[in-house]
GROMACS .gro file of N, CA and C in nm:
model
  237
    1MET      N    1  -0.836   0.429  -0.635
    1MET     CA    2  -0.965   0.479  -0.596
    1MET      C    3  -1.012   0.578  -0.703
    2HIS      N    4  -1.137   0.575  -0.733
    2HIS     CA    5  -1.194   0.666  -0.832
    2HIS      C    6  -1.177   0.810  -0.784
    3PRO      N    7  -1.141   0.901  -0.875
    3PRO     CA    8  -1.117   1.041  -0.834
    3PRO      C    9  -1.232   1.106  -0.758
    4THR      N   10  -1.355   1.070  -0.786
    4THR     CA   11  -1.468   1.131  -0.714
    4THR      C   12  -1.475   1.085  -0.569
    5ALA      N   13  -1.408   0.973  -0.538
    5ALA     CA   14  -1.409   0.921  -0.401
    5ALA      C   15  -1.288   0.970  -0.322
    6GLN      N   16  -1.192   1.031  -0.389
    6GLN     CA   17  -1.070   1.074  -0.321
    6GLN      C   18  -1.096   1.198  -0.235
    7GLY      N   19  -1.016   1.211  -0.129
    7GLY     CA   20  -1.023   1.328  -0.043
    7GLY      C   21  -1.136   1.324   0.059
    8LYS      N   22  -1.199   1.210   0.074
    8LYS     CA   23  -1.311   1.197   0.168
    8LYS      C   24  -1.278   1.113   0.290
    9GLY      N   25  -1.150   1.071   0.300
    9GLY     CA   26  -1.108   0.992   0.415
    9GLY      C   27  -1.135   0.843   0.405
   10LEU      N   28  -1.186   0.798   0.291
   10LEU     CA   29  -1.219   0.656   0.277
   10LEU      C   30  -1.095   0.567   0.279
   11GLY      N   31  -0.990   0.610   0.210
   11GLY     CA   32  -0.866   0.533   0.208
   11GLY      C   33  -0.804   0.523   0.345
   12LYS      N   34  -0.801   0.634   0.418
   12LYS     CA   35  -0.747   0.634   0.555
   12LYS      C   36  -0.827   0.540   0.643
   13GLU      N   37  -0.959   0.544   0.631
   13GLU     CA   38  -1.045   0.459   0.714
   13GLU      C   39  -1.024   0.311   0.680
   14LEU      N   40  -1.012   0.280   0.552
   14LEU     CA   41  -0.988   0.142   0.511
   14LEU      C   42  -0.854   0.092   0.566
   15LEU      N   43  -0.749   0.172   0.554
   15LEU     CA   44  -0.619   0.132   0.607
   15LEU      C   45  -0.624   0.115   0.758
   16LYS      N   46  -0.698   0.202   0.826
   16LYS     CA   47  -0.713   0.190   0.972
   16LYS      C   48  -0.777   0.056   1.008
   17LYS      N   49  -0.883   0.019   0.935
   17LYS     CA   50  -0.951  -0.109   0.962
   17LYS      C   51  -0.859  -0.227   0.931
   18LEU      N   52  -0.782  -0.218   0.822
   18LEU     CA   53  -0.688  -0.325   0.790
   18LEU      C   54  -0.581  -0.339   0.897
   19GLU      N   55  -0.533  -0.225   0.948
   19GLU     CA   56  -0.434  -0.228   1.054
   19GLU      C   57  -0.492  -0.291   1.182
   20GLU      N   58  -0.614  -0.254   1.218
   20GLU     CA   59  -0.678  -0.313   1.335
   20GLU      C   60  -0.693  -0.464   1.319
   21PHE      N   61  -0.737  -0.506   1.201
   21PHE     CA   62  -0.753  -0.649   1.174
   21PHE      C   63  -0.618  -0.720   1.181
   22GLY      N   64  -0.516  -0.661   1.118
   22GLY     CA   65  -0.383  -0.720   1.119
   22GLY      C   66  -0.327  -0.735   1.258
   23LYS      N   67  -0.342  -0.633   1.339
   23LYS     CA   68  -0.295  -0.639   1.478
   23LYS      C   69  -0.367  -0.750   1.554
   24ALA      N   70  -0.498  -0.760   1.534
   24ALA     CA   71  -0.577  -0.864   1.602
   24ALA      C   72  -0.534  -1.004   1.560
   25GLN      N   73  -0.484  -1.017   1.438
   25GLN     CA   74  -0.439  -1.147   1.387
   25GLN      C   75  -0.293  -1.174   1.421
   26GLY      N   76  -0.225  -1.074   1.481
   26GLY     CA   77  -0.084  -1.091   1.517
   26GLY      C   78   0.012  -1.061   1.404
   27PHE      N   79  -0.035  -0.995   1.300
   27PHE     CA   80   0.053  -0.958   1.189
   27PHE      C   81   0.150  -0.850   1.234
   28GLU      N   82   0.268  -0.850   1.176
   28GLU     CA   83   0.368  -0.750   1.209
   28GLU      C   84   0.370  -0.632   1.113
   29ASN      N   85   0.326  -0.655   0.989
   29ASN     CA   86   0.333  -0.551   0.886
   29ASN      C   87   0.211  -0.555   0.796
   30LEU      N   88   0.180  -0.439   0.738
   30LEU     CA   89   0.090  -0.431   0.622
   30LEU      C   90   0.181  -0.406   0.503
   31THR      N   91   0.161  -0.482   0.396
   31THR     CA   92   0.245  -0.469   0.277
   31THR      C   93   0.155  -0.458   0.156
   32LEU      N   94   0.193  -0.370   0.063
   32LEU     CA   95   0.112  -0.349  -0.057
   32LEU      C   96   0.200  -0.317  -0.177
   33ASN      N   97   0.143  -0.335  -0.293
   33ASN     CA   98   0.208  -0.296  -0.418
   33ASN      C   99   0.140  -0.172  -0.472
   34VAL      N  100   0.219  -0.086  -0.535
   34VAL     CA  101   0.164   0.033  -0.601
   34VAL      C  102   0.245   0.057  -0.728
   35ASN      N  103   0.176   0.091  -0.836
   35ASN     CA  104   0.242   0.119  -0.962
   35ASN      C  105   0.342   0.232  -0.945
   36LYS      N  106   0.462   0.215  -1.001
   36LYS     CA  107   0.570   0.313  -0.986
   36LYS      C  108   0.532   0.452  -1.034
   37TYR      N  109   0.434   0.461  -1.122
   37TYR     CA  110   0.398   0.591  -1.181
   37TYR      C  111   0.271   0.650  -1.120
   38ASN      N  112   0.218   0.587  -1.016
   38ASN     CA  113   0.097   0.636  -0.951
   38ASN      C  114   0.137   0.726  -0.833
   39LEU      N  115   0.187   0.844  -0.867
   39LEU     CA  116   0.239   0.935  -0.765
   39LEU      C  117   0.137   0.977  -0.659
   40PRO      N  118   0.011   1.002  -0.694
   40PRO     CA  119  -0.085   1.034  -0.588
   40PRO      C  120  -0.099   0.921  -0.485
   41ALA      N  121  -0.104   0.797  -0.531
   41ALA     CA  122  -0.115   0.685  -0.438
   41ALA      C  123   0.012   0.670  -0.356
   42ILE      N  124   0.127   0.683  -0.419
   42ILE     CA  125   0.255   0.673  -0.347
   42ILE      C  126   0.261   0.778  -0.236
   43ASN      N  127   0.225   0.901  -0.269
   43ASN     CA  128   0.227   1.007  -0.168
   43ASN      C  129   0.128   0.979  -0.055
   44PHE      N  130   0.012   0.926  -0.090
   44PHE     CA  131  -0.087   0.890   0.012
   44PHE      C  132  -0.031   0.785   0.107
   45TYR      N  133   0.027   0.678   0.051
   45TYR     CA  134   0.079   0.571   0.137
   45TYR      C  135   0.194   0.621   0.224
   46LYS      N  136   0.279   0.706   0.170
   46LYS     CA  137   0.388   0.764   0.251
   46LYS      C  138   0.330   0.843   0.369
   47LYS      N  139   0.227   0.922   0.344
   47LYS     CA  140   0.164   0.999   0.452
   47LYS      C  141   0.102   0.910   0.558
   48GLN      N  142   0.067   0.788   0.520
   48GLN     CA  143   0.007   0.693   0.614
   48GLN      C  144   0.113   0.609   0.687
   49GLY      N  145   0.240   0.640   0.664
   49GLY     CA  146   0.347   0.572   0.736
   49GLY      C  147   0.412   0.454   0.665
   50PHE      N  148   0.377   0.431   0.540
   50PHE     CA  149   0.438   0.322   0.464
   50PHE      C  150   0.574   0.366   0.411
   51ILE      N  151   0.666   0.268   0.401
   51ILE     CA  152   0.797   0.295   0.342
   51ILE      C  153   0.821   0.197   0.228
   52LYS      N  154   0.895   0.243   0.128
   52LYS     CA  155   0.926   0.157   0.013
   52LYS      C  156   1.030   0.055   0.056
   53VAL      N  157   1.001  -0.074   0.031
   53VAL     CA  158   1.094  -0.180   0.069
   53VAL      C  159   1.159  -0.250  -0.050
   54LYS      N  160   1.097  -0.242  -0.167
   54LYS     CA  161   1.158  -0.300  -0.286
   54LYS      C  162   1.081  -0.260  -0.411
   55GLU      N  163   1.136  -0.297  -0.525
   55GLU     CA  164   1.071  -0.280  -0.654
   55GLU      C  165   1.053  -0.419  -0.714
   56GLU      N  166   0.947  -0.437  -0.791
   56GLU     CA  167   0.931  -0.566  -0.858
   56GLU      C  168   0.854  -0.551  -0.987
   57ILE      N  169   0.888  -0.637  -1.080
   57ILE     CA  170   0.817  -0.646  -1.207
   57ILE      C  171   0.752  -0.783  -1.211
   58ILE      N  172   0.619  -0.783  -1.228
   58ILE     CA  173   0.542  -0.907  -1.223
   58ILE      C  174   0.473  -0.928  -1.358
   59PRO      N  175   0.511  -1.034  -1.431
   59PRO     CA  176   0.439  -1.065  -1.555
   59PRO      C  177   0.296  -1.108  -1.521
   60ILE      N  178   0.198  -1.049  -1.591
   60ILE     CA  179   0.058  -1.085  -1.563
   60ILE      C  180  -0.011  -1.147  -1.684
   61GLY      N  181   0.066  -1.178  -1.786
   61GLY     CA  182   0.012  -1.248  -1.901
   61GLY      C  183  -0.006  -1.161  -2.023
   62ASN      N  184  -0.007  -1.226  -2.138
   62ASN     CA  185  -0.026  -1.161  -2.268
   62ASN      C  186   0.072  -1.046  -2.291
   63GLY      N  187   0.195  -1.060  -2.238
   63GLY     CA  188   0.297  -0.958  -2.257
   63GLY      C  189   0.287  -0.838  -2.164
   64TYR      N  190   0.191  -0.838  -2.073
   64TYR     CA  191   0.174  -0.727  -1.979
   64TYR      C  192   0.251  -0.754  -1.850
   65ILE      N  193   0.292  -0.645  -1.787
   65ILE     CA  194   0.361  -0.655  -1.659
   65ILE      C  195   0.304  -0.554  -1.561
   66MET      N  196   0.325  -0.582  -1.433
   66MET     CA  197   0.300  -0.482  -1.328
   66MET      C  198   0.439  -0.434  -1.286
   67ASP      N  199   0.465  -0.305  -1.301
   67ASP     CA  200   0.594  -0.244  -1.267
   67ASP      C  201   0.572  -0.165  -1.140
   68ASP      N  202   0.600  -0.227  -1.026
   68ASP     CA  203   0.553  -0.177  -0.897
   68ASP      C  204   0.664  -0.149  -0.797
   69TYR      N  205   0.628  -0.067  -0.699
   69TYR     CA  206   0.702  -0.056  -0.574
   69TYR      C  207   0.624  -0.137  -0.472
   70VAL      N  208   0.696  -0.193  -0.376
   70VAL     CA  209   0.633  -0.261  -0.263
   70VAL      C  210   0.656  -0.171  -0.143
   71TYR      N  211   0.546  -0.136  -0.076
   71TYR     CA  212   0.551  -0.052   0.044
   71TYR      C  213   0.504  -0.134   0.163
   72SER      N  214   0.561  -0.104   0.281
   72SER     CA  215   0.525  -0.177   0.401
   72SER      C  216   0.516  -0.081   0.519
   73LYS      N  217   0.433  -0.118   0.615
   73LYS     CA  218   0.417  -0.040   0.737
   73LYS      C  219   0.415  -0.136   0.855
   74LYS      N  220   0.499  -0.112   0.953
   74LYS     CA  221   0.501  -0.192   1.075
   74LYS      C  222   0.376  -0.161   1.157
   75ILE      N  223   0.306  -0.267   1.199
   75ILE     CA  224   0.183  -0.246   1.277
   75ILE      C  225   0.189  -0.309   1.415
   76SER      N  226   0.298  -0.377   1.447
   76SER     CA  227   0.309  -0.435   1.579
   76SER      C  228   0.436  -0.384   1.647
   77ALA      N  229   0.444  -0.405   1.776
   77ALA     CA  230   0.562  -0.362   1.852
   77ALA      C  231   0.670  -0.469   1.852
   78LYS      N  232   0.644  -0.583   1.787
   78LYS     CA  233   0.743  -0.691   1.784
   78LYS      C  234   0.865  -0.647   1.705
   79ASP      N  235   0.981  -0.698   1.747
   79ASP     CA  236   1.106  -0.668   1.674
   79ASP      C  237   1.148  -0.782   1.591
   0.00000   0.00000   0.00000
């Protein structure tokens, strides 16, 4: 998110809407990727209840990679 948009609750509201949609569709989890070095985003997702489930390196072409953590949050009561 652009720095001028941060701190206004937009990210929280977006995640809330995604969670509502996911629950309505019967999804059990919300899962996302975040760059390992994006500490502000990592801290934000942790505060929203996400936990780190794995690390992955994804080649995206022309010698570039995405070096990410995968975070997930349980959104249903299913076990």
